mmCIF file of C-alpha atoms and ligand atoms in Angstrom:
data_model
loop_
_atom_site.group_PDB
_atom_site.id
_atom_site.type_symbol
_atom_site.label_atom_id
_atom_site.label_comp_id
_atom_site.label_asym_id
_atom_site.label_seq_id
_atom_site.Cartn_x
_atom_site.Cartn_y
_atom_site.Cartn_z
ATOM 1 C CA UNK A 1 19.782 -16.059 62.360
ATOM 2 C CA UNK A 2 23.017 -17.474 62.347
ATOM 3 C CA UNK A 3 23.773 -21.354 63.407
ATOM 4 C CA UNK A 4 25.522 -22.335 66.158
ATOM 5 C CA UNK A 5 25.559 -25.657 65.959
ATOM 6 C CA UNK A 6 24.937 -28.200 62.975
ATOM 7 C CA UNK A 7 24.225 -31.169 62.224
ATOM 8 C CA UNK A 8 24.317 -32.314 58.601
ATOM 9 C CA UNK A 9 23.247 -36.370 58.088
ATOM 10 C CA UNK A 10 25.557 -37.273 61.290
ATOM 11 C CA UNK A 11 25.862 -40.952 62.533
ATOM 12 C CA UNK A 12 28.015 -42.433 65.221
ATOM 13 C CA UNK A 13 27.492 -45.797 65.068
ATOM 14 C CA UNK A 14 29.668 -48.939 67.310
ATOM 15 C CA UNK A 15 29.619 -51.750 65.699
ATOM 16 C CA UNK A 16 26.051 -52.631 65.515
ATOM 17 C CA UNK A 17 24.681 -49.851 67.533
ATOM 18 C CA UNK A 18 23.420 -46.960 66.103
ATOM 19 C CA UNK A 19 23.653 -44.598 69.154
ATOM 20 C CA UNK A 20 23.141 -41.143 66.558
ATOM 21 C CA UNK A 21 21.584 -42.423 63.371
ATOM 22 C CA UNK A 22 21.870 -39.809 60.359
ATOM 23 C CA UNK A 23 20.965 -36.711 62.471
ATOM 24 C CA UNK A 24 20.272 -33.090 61.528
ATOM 25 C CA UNK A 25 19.992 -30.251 63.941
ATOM 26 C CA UNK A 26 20.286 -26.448 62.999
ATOM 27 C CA UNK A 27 20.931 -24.960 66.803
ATOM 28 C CA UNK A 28 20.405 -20.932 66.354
ATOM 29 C CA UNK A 29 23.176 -18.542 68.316
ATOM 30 C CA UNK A 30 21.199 -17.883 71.630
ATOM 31 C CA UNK A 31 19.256 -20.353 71.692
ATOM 32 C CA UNK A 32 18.471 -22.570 74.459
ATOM 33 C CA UNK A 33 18.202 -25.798 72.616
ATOM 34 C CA UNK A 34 16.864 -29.080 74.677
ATOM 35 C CA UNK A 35 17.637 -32.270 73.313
ATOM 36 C CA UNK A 36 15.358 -35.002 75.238
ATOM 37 C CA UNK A 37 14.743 -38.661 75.645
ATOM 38 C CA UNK A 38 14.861 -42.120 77.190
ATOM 39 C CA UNK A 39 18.362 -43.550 78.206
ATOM 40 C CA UNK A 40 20.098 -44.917 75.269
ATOM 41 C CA UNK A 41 18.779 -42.283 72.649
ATOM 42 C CA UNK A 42 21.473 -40.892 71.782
ATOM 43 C CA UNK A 43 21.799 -38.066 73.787
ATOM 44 C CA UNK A 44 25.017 -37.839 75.402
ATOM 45 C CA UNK A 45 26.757 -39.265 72.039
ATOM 46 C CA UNK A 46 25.429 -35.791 70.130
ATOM 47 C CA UNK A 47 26.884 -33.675 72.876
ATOM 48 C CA UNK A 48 30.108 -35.651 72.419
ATOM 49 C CA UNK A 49 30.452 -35.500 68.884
ATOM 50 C CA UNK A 50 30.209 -31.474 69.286
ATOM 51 C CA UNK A 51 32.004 -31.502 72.016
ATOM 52 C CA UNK A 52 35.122 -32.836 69.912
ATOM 53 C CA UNK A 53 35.066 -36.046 72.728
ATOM 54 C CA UNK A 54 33.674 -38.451 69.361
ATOM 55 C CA UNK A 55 33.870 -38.320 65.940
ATOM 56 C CA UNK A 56 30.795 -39.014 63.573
ATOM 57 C CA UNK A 57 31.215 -42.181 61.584
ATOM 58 C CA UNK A 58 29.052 -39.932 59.158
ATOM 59 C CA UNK A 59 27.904 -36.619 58.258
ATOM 60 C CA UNK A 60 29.224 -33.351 58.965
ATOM 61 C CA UNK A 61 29.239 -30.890 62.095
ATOM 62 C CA UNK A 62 29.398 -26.768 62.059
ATOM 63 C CA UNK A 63 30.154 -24.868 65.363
ATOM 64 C CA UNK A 64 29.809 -21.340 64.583
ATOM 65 C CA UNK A 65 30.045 -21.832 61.000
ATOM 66 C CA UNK A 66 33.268 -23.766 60.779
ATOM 67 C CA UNK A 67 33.459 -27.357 59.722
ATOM 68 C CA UNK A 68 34.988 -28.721 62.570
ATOM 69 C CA UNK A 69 36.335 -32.291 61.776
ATOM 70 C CA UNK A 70 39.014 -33.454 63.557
ATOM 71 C CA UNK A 71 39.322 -30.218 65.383
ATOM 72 C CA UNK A 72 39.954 -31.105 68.942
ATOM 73 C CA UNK A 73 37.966 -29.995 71.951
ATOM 74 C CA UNK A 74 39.632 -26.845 73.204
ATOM 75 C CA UNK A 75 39.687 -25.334 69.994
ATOM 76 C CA UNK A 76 35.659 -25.282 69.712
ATOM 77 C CA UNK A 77 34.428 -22.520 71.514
ATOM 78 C CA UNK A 78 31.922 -24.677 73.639
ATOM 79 C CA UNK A 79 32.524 -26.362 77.183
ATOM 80 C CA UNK A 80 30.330 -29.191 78.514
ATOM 81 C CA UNK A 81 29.091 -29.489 82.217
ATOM 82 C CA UNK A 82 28.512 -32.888 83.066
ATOM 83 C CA UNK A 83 26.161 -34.368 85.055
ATOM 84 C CA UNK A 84 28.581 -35.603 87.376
ATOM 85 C CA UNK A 85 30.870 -32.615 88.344
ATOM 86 C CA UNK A 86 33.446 -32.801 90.822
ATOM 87 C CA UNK A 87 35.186 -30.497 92.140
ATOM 88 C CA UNK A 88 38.173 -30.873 93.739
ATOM 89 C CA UNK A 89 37.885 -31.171 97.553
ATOM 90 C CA UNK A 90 41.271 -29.924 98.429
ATOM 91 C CA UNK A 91 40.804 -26.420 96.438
ATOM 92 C CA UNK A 92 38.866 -23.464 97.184
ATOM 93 C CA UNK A 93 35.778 -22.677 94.968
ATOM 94 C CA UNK A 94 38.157 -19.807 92.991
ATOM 95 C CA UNK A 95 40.561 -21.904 92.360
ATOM 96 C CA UNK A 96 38.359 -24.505 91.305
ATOM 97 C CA UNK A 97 36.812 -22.914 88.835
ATOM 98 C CA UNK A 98 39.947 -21.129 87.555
ATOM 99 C CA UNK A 99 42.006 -24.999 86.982
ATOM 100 C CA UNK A 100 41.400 -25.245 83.232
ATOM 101 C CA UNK A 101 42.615 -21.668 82.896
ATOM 102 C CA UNK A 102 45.987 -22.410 85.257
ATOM 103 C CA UNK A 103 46.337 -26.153 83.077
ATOM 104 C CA UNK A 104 46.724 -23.718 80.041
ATOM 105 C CA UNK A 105 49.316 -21.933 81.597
ATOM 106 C CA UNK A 106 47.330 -18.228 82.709
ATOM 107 C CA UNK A 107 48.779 -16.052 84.933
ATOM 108 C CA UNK A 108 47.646 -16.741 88.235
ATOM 109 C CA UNK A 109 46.344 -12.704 88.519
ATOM 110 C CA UNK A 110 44.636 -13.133 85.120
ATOM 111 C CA UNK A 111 42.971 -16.797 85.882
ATOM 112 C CA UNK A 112 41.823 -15.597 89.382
ATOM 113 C CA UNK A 113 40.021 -12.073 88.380
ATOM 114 C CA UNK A 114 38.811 -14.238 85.211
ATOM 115 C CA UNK A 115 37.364 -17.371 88.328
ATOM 116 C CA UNK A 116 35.893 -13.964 90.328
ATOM 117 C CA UNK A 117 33.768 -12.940 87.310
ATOM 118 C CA UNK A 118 32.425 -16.157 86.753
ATOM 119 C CA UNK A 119 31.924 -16.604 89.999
ATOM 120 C CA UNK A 120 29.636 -13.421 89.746
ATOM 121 C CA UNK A 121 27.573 -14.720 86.636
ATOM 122 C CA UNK A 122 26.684 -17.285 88.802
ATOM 123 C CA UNK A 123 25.349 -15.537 92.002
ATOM 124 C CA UNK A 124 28.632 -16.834 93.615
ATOM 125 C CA UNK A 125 30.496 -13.908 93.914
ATOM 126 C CA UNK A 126 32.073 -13.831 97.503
ATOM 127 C CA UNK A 127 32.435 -17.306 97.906
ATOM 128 C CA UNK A 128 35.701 -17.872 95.965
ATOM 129 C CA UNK A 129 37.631 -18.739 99.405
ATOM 130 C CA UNK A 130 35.281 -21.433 100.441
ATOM 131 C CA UNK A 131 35.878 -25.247 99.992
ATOM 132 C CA UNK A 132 33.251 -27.052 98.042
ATOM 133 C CA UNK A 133 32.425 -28.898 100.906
ATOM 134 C CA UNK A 134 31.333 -25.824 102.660
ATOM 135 C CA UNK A 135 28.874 -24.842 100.199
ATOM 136 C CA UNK A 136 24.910 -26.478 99.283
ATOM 137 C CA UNK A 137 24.201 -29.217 96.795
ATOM 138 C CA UNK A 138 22.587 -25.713 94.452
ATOM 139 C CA UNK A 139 25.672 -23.475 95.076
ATOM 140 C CA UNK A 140 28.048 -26.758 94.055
ATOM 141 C CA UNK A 141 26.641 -27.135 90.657
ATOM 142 C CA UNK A 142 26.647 -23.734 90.332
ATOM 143 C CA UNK A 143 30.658 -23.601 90.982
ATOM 144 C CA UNK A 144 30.804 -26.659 87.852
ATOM 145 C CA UNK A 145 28.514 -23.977 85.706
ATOM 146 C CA UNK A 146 31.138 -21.357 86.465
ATOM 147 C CA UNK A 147 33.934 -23.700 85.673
ATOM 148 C CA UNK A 148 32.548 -24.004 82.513
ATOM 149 C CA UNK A 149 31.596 -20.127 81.725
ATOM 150 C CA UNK A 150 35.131 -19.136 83.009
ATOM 151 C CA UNK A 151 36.887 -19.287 79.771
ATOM 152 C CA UNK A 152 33.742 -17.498 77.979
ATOM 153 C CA UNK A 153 32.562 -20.070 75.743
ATOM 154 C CA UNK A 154 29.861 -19.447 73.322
ATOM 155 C CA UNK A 155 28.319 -22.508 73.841
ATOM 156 C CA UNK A 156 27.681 -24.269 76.908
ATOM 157 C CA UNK A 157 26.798 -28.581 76.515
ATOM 158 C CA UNK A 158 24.567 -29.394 79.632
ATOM 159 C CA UNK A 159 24.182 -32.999 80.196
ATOM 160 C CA UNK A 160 21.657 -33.913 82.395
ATOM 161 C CA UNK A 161 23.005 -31.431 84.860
ATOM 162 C CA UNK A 162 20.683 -31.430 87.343
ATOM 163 C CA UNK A 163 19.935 -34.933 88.120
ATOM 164 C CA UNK A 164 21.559 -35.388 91.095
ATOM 165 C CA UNK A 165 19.888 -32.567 92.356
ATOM 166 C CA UNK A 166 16.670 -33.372 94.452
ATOM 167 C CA UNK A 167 13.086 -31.701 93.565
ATOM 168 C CA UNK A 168 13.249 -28.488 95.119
ATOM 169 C CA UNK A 169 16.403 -27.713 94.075
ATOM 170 C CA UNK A 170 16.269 -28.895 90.706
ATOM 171 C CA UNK A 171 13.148 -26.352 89.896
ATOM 172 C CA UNK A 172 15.068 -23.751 91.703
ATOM 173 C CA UNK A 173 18.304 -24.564 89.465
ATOM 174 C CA UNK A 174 16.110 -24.909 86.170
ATOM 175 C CA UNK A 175 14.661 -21.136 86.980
ATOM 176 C CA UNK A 176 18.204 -20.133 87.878
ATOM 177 C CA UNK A 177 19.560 -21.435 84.500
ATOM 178 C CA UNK A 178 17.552 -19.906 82.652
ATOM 179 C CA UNK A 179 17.615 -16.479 83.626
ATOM 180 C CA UNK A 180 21.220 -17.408 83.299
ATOM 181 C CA UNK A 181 21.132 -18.102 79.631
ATOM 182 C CA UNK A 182 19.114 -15.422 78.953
ATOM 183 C CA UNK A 183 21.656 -12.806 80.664
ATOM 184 C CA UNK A 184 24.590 -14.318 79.025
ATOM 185 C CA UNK A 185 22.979 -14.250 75.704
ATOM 186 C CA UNK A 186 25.555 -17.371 75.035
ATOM 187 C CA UNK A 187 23.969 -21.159 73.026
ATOM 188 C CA UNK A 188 22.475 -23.884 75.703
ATOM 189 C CA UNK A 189 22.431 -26.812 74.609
ATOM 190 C CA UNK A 190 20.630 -29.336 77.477
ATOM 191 C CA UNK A 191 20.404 -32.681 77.787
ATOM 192 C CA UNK A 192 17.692 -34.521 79.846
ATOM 193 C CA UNK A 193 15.430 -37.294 80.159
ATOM 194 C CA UNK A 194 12.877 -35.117 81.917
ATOM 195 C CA UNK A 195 10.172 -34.107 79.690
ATOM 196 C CA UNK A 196 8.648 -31.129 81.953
ATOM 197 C CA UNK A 197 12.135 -29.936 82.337
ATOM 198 C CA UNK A 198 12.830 -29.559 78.502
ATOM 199 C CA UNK A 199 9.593 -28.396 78.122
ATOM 200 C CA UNK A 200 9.744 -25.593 80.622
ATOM 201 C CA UNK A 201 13.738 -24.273 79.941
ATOM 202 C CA UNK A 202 13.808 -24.615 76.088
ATOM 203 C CA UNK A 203 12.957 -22.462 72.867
ATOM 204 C CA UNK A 204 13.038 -25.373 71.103
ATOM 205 C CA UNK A 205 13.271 -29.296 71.933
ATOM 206 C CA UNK A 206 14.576 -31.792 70.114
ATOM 207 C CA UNK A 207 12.646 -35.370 71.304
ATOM 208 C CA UNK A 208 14.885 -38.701 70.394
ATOM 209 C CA UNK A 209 14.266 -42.256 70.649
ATOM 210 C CA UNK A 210 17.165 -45.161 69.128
ATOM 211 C CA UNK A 211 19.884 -42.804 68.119
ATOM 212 C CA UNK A 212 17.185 -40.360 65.619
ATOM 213 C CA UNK A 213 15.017 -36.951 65.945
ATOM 214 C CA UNK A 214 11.868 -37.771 66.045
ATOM 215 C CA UNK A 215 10.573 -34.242 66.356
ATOM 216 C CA UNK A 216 12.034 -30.877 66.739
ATOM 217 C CA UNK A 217 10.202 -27.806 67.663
ATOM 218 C CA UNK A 218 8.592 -25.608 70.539
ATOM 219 C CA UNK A 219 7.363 -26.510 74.300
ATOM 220 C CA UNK A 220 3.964 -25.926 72.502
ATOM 221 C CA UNK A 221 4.322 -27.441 68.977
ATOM 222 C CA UNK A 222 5.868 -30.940 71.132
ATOM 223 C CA UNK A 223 3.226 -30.592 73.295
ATOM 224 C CA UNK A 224 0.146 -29.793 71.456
ATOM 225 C CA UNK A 225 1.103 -30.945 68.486
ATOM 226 C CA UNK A 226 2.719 -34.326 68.706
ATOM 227 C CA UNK A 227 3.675 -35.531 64.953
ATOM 228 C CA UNK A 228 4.177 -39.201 66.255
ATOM 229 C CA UNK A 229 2.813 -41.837 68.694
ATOM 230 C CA UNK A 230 5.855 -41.754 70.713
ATOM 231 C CA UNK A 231 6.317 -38.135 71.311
ATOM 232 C CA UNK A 232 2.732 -37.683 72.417
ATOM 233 C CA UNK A 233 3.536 -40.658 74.728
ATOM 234 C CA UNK A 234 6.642 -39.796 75.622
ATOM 235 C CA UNK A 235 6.091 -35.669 76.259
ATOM 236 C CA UNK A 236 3.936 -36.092 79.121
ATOM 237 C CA UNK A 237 1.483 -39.268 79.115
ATOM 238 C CA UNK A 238 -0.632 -37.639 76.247
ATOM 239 C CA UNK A 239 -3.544 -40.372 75.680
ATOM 240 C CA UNK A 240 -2.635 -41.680 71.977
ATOM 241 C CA UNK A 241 -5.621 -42.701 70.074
ATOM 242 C CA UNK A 242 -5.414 -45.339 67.087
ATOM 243 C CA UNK A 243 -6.159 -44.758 63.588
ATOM 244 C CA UNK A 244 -9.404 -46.631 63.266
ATOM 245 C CA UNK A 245 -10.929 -44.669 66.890
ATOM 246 C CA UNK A 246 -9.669 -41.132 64.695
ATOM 247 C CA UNK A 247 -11.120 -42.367 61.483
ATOM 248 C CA UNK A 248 -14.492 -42.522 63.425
ATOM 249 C CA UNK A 249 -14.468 -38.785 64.886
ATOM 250 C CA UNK A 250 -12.672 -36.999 62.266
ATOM 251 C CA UNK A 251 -12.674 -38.853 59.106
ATOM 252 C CA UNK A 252 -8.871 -39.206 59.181
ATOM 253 C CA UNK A 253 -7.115 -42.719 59.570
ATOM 254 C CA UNK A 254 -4.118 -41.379 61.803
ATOM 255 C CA UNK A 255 -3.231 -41.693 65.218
ATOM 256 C CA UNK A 256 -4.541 -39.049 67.341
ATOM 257 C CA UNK A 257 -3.526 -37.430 70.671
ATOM 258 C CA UNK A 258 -5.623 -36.117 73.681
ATOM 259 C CA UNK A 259 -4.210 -34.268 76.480
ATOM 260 C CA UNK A 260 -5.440 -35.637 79.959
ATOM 261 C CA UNK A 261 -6.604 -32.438 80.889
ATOM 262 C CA UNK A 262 -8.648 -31.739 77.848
ATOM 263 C CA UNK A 263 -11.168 -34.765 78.743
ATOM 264 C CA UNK A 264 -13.552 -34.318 80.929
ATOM 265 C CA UNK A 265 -17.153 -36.417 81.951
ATOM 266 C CA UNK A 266 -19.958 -35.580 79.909
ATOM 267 C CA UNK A 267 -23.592 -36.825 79.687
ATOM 268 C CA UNK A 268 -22.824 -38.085 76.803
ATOM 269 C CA UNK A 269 -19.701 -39.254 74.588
ATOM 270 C CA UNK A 270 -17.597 -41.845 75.170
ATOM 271 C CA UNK A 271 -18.445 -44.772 77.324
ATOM 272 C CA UNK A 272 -15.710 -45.600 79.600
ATOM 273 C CA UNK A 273 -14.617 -47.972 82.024
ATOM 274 C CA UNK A 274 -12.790 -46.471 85.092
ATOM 275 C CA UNK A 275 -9.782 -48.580 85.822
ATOM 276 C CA UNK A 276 -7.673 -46.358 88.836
ATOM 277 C CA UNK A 277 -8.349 -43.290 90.454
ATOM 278 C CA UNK A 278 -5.319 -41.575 91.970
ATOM 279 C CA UNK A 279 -5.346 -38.453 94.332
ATOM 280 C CA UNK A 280 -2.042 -36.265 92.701
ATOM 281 C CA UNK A 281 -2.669 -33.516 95.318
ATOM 282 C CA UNK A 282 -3.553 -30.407 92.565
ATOM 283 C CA UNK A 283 -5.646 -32.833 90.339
ATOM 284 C CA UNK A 284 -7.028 -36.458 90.551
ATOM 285 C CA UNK A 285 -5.632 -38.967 87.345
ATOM 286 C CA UNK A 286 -8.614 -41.430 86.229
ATOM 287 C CA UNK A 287 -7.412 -44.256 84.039
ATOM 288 C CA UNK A 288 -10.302 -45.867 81.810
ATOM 289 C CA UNK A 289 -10.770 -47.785 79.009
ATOM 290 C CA UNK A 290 -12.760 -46.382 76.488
ATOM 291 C CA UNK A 291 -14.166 -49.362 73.778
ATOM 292 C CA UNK A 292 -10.472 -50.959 74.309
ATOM 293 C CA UNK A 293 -8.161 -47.944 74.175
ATOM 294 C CA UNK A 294 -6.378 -47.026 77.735
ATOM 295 C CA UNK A 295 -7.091 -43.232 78.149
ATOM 296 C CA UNK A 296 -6.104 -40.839 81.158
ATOM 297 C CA UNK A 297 -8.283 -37.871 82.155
ATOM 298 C CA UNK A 298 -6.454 -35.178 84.803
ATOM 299 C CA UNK A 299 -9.723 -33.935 87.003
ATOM 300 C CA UNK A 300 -9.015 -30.634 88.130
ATOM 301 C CA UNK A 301 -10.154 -30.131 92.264
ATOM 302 C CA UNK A 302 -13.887 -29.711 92.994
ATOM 303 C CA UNK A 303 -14.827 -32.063 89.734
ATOM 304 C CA UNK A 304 -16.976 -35.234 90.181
ATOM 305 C CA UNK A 305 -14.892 -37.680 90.587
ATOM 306 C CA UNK A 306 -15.795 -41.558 89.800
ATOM 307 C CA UNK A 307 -15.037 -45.055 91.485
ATOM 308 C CA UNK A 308 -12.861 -47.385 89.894
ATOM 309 C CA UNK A 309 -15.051 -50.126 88.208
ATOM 310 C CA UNK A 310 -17.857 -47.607 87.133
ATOM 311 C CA UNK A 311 -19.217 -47.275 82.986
ATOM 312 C CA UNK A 312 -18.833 -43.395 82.780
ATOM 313 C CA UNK A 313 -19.254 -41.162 79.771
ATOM 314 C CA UNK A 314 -16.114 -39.045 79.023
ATOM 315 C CA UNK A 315 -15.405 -36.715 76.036
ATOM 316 C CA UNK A 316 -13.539 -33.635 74.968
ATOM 317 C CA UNK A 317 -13.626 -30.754 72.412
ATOM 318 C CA UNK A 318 -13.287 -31.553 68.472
ATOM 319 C CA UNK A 319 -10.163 -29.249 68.602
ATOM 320 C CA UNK A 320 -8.109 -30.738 71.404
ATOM 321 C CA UNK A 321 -7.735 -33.801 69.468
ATOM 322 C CA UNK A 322 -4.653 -33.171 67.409
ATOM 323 C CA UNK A 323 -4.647 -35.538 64.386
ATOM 324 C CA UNK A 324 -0.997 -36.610 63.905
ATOM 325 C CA UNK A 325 0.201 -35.749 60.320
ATOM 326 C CA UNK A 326 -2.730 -33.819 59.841
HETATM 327 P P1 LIG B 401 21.687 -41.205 76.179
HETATM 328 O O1 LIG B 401 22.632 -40.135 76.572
HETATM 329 O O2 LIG B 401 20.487 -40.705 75.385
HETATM 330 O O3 LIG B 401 21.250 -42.042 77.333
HETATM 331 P P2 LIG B 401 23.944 -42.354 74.765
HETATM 332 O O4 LIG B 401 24.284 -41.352 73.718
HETATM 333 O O5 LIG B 401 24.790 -42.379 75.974
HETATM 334 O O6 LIG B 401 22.396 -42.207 75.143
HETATM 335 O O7 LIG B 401 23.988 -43.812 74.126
HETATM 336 C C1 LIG B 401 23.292 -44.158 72.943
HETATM 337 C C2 LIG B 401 23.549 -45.608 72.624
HETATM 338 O O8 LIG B 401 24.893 -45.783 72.220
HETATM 339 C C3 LIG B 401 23.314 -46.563 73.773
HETATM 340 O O9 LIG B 401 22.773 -47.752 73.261
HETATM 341 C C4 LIG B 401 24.714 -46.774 74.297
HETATM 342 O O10 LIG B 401 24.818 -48.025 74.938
HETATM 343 C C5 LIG B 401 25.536 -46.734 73.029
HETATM 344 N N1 LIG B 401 26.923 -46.270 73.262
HETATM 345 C C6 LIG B 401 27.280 -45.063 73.720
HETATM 346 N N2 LIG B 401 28.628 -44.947 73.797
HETATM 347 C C7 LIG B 401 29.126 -46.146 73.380
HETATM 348 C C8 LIG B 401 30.456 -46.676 73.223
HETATM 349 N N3 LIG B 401 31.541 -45.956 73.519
HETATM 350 N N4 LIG B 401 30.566 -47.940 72.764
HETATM 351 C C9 LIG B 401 29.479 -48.661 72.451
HETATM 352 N N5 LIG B 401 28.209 -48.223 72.571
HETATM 353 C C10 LIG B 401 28.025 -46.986 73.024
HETATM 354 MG MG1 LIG B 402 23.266 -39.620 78.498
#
């Protein structure tokens, strides 16, 4: 498979801060690539740097197999919607989406057909006439997503692009994106904080924390398979067990990972503490303290459920305890 994007050893540090920190990535052509984490990971600064917006105080980055230092944004085949997108008020969807095309001087026949068909990949065809203001919150963003796809990039930079939008629509737009990127057949590369959105767009995710990749891999291979502490943590409130509670069980002195969901109550096992017990609607979440580690269970509905305060017994099966490492 060919690369779309790479990363060899890049940094971009200021000053003191080390917001990418000798970073590799190998994004395929196609692929819808999700790079998440907490604020301040780095995030943003990678899409900049292959954006052309930065340039890496280290290392080296390919777009499409070309070196591309010092190669300035509109020469890189990729185009970045941004979180915050505005659009002008004063002009019509159409002509909204077809500015970047009229800045670099294109016919206004050419730009407009070329605004209509992106206006089409995005389910908008028809509304070209409209002012933004006359359109949804869902059908605006869509608009900056066709501003972006109108001069047929082969890469489209996604930062955090839907997190102004509120629940609803944001699962509606993450659907709607992805069907998207799967009909265009062009790179994604997405940007969140949000680990069940990276998890449920992506082929592969990319998890950061202070400027580094911590792991890269599938939905199922961050999920399951957690190589460190802070991905299991961060990926979804997997319970994290300590070396010395692993050694016991398994033998191995590493830290472990449980999903909620995989522990249950059992007559025997673990004796537990129950410390809350919250009502989530589709599930109830029991936090306990098993011989000093914090632990959450997820009780589907219709399971026993205990009272805070009570010594329960809680366990799970040998095989949904990953062993980090292992
Ligand atoms: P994220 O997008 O994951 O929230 P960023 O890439 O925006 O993270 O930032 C990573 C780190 O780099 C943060 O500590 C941020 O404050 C710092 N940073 C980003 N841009 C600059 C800049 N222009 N000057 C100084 N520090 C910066
Ligand atoms: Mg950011």
């Amino acid at each position: 498979m060919t690369s779309a994007i790479r990363f060899s050893g890049v940094s971009r540090h200021y000053g003191d801060v080390k917001a990418v920190d000798r970073v590799d990535i190998d994004i395929a052509e196609g692929e819808f690539f999700a790079m998440l984490g907490p604020s301040g990971s780095g995030k943003t600064t990678c899409l900049r740097l292959i954006a052309g917006f930065e340039r890496p105080t280290a290392g080296d980055i390919e777009i499409f197999g070309q070196v591309v230092q010092g190669t300035p944004p509109y020469k890189r085949n990729v185009n970045t919607v941004f979180q915050d997108y505005a659009l002008f008020p004063h002009l019509n969807v159409r002509d909204n989406v077809a500015y970047g095309l009229m800045i670099a001087g294109q016919m206004k026949a050419t730009r407009q057909k070329a605004a209509d068909e992106a206006l089409e990949m995005v389910a908008l065809g028809g509304y070209g006439d409209r002012k933004p203001s006359a359109l949804s919150g869902g059908q605006r963003q869509r608009v900056a997503l066709a501003r972006a796809l109108v001069n047929k990039p082969k890469a489209l930079l996604l930062d955090e692009p839907l997190g102004a939008l509120d629940l609803k629509l944001r699962e509606q737009m993450q659907e709607e994106l992805k069907v998207l990127q799967r009909n265009l057949g062009i790179t994604f590369v997405f940007v969140t904080h949000d680990q069940s959105e990276a998890l449920s767009m992506a082929d592969r995710v990319a998890v950061f924390n202070d400027g580094k990749i911590i792991q890269v891999g599938t939905p199922e291979a961050i999920y399951y398979r957690p190589e460190q502490p802070f991905v299991a943590d961060f990926v979804g409130s997997s319970n994290v067990l300590p070396p010395e509670f692993v050694a016991k069980l398994t033998g191995t002195k590493a830290h472990g990972a449980v999903r909620p969901e995989a522990v249950s109550l059992a007559a025997q096992g673990h004796a537990a503490q129950v410390k809350t017990v919250s009502f989530l609607g589709t599930a109830t979440r029991v936090s306990l303290d098993v011989a000093g580690t914090p632990m959450t269970m997820l009780l589907p509905k219709g399971a026993v459920i205990p009272k805070s305060g009570e010594t329960v017994h809680v366990d799970w099966a040998a095989d949904d305890l990953h062993v980090m490492g292992a």
